Amino acid sequence: MTNADRADEATGAAGAEAGAEVEVLVVGAGAAGLGGALTLARARRSVLVLDSGSPRNAPARHMHGYPGFDGANPAELLARARAEATAYGVRFAEAAAIAADRLPDGGFLVRCDDGSSVRAARLLVATGLVDVLPELPGLAGRWGRDVLHCPYCHGWEVRDRPLAVLATGPTAVHQAQLWRQWSDRITLLRNGRPLTPEQYGELAARGIAVADGAATGLRLTPDDRLAGVELADGTVVACEALVVAPGFAARAAVLTALGLPLTEVVREGQTVGTVVDADPNTGATALPGVWAAGNVTAPFEKVVGAAAQGVRAAAAINADLIAVEIRRATGAHRATPATP
């Protein structure tokens, strides 16, 4: 039976019947999930991918740092990767996994938000995370456009422009110092967070301004570009891009349903997000038969790194399945009477 034949038996959550089976269910269709699915399909495994249609970088118009795809729209990369995986027999279902149970044979039954379910011998969870943005009016709608977080993703595009860094957590000073590499017109909006004398001195030494007062809103140009951030006293700090470090929450409903707890990420005594613990080389979690890859386990990973994690996890899953097949074949061979 070919990969495509096996996959035809499990069309997934979109109209699938309970009990549909695949060797590997990939939960999440971002770079990590698609990298894993492609690798597994090329290893001649039957693969179904659940795609909830909500990639983390959906608001971004371009992605950077991915050799061969620098400047590409993230959606274009995903569409191309999806087409490549489909050519090897990977099937896709437009649904989100909401719960899972371990079966007596060691496999899994995963239930989806459309009421259907899928059985799988192994799981690769690549569901990513949700960015938790500060509650500043107008900010969320500009996320990934001129409200930014990663200089390696967006710094070149706003180089030499006036930039403001909104202090939302313990990494604010580090952010301001980091973005100084791309522009010498940086203002740190303290936003009520205290700074030490040493931090003030280091910021001043590199020409980074500090503005006091809570941020209350954004100022825009008539053609809908960011012009500045308004503070509580009415002062407007001019900037053409605003840097924000979001909090983050792992999308891990399937994993928590199976009993795997989330781990808090703590910076200088403050919890900034949650992740799933997984081996950094193989993606193996503490749950036998379950692997994780991408931002669900590595929140600061870029697209290219997430894809690489998915590929490595897929290789580990295939090796695990081969080990099972060896044990079964060996047991059957020993049980077969020798012919005279």
mmCIF file of N, CA and C in Angstrom, residues 330-337:
data_model
loop_
_atom_site.group_PDB
_atom_site.id
_atom_site.type_symbol
_atom_site.label_atom_id
_atom_site.label_comp_id
_atom_site.label_asym_id
_atom_site.label_seq_id
_atom_site.Cartn_x
_atom_site.Cartn_y
_atom_site.Cartn_z
ATOM 1 N N THR A 330 11.107 -9.433 14.442
ATOM 2 C CA THR A 330 11.956 -10.397 15.136
ATOM 3 C C THR A 330 11.125 -11.405 15.908
ATOM 4 N N GLY A 331 10.076 -10.903 16.598
ATOM 5 C CA GLY A 331 9.199 -11.819 17.337
ATOM 6 C C GLY A 331 8.500 -12.791 16.421
ATOM 7 N N ALA A 332 8.027 -12.300 15.272
ATOM 8 C CA ALA A 332 7.350 -13.186 14.322
ATOM 9 C C ALA A 332 8.321 -14.196 13.741
ATOM 10 N N HIS A 333 9.544 -13.772 13.485
ATOM 11 C CA HIS A 333 10.537 -14.654 12.901
ATOM 12 C C HIS A 333 10.888 -15.792 13.876
ATOM 13 N N ARG A 334 11.035 -15.432 15.159
ATOM 14 C CA ARG A 334 11.368 -16.444 16.149
ATOM 15 C C ARG A 334 10.222 -17.429 16.371
ATOM 16 N N ALA A 335 9.005 -16.948 16.175
ATOM 17 C CA ALA A 335 7.846 -17.792 16.388
ATOM 18 C C ALA A 335 7.576 -18.720 15.210
ATOM 19 N N THR A 336 8.220 -18.483 14.097
ATOM 20 C CA THR A 336 8.007 -19.300 12.908
ATOM 21 C C THR A 336 8.874 -20.544 12.974
ATOM 22 N N PRO A 337 8.278 -21.722 12.916
ATOM 23 C CA PRO A 337 9.092 -22.961 12.967
ATOM 24 C C PRO A 337 10.072 -23.020 11.814
#
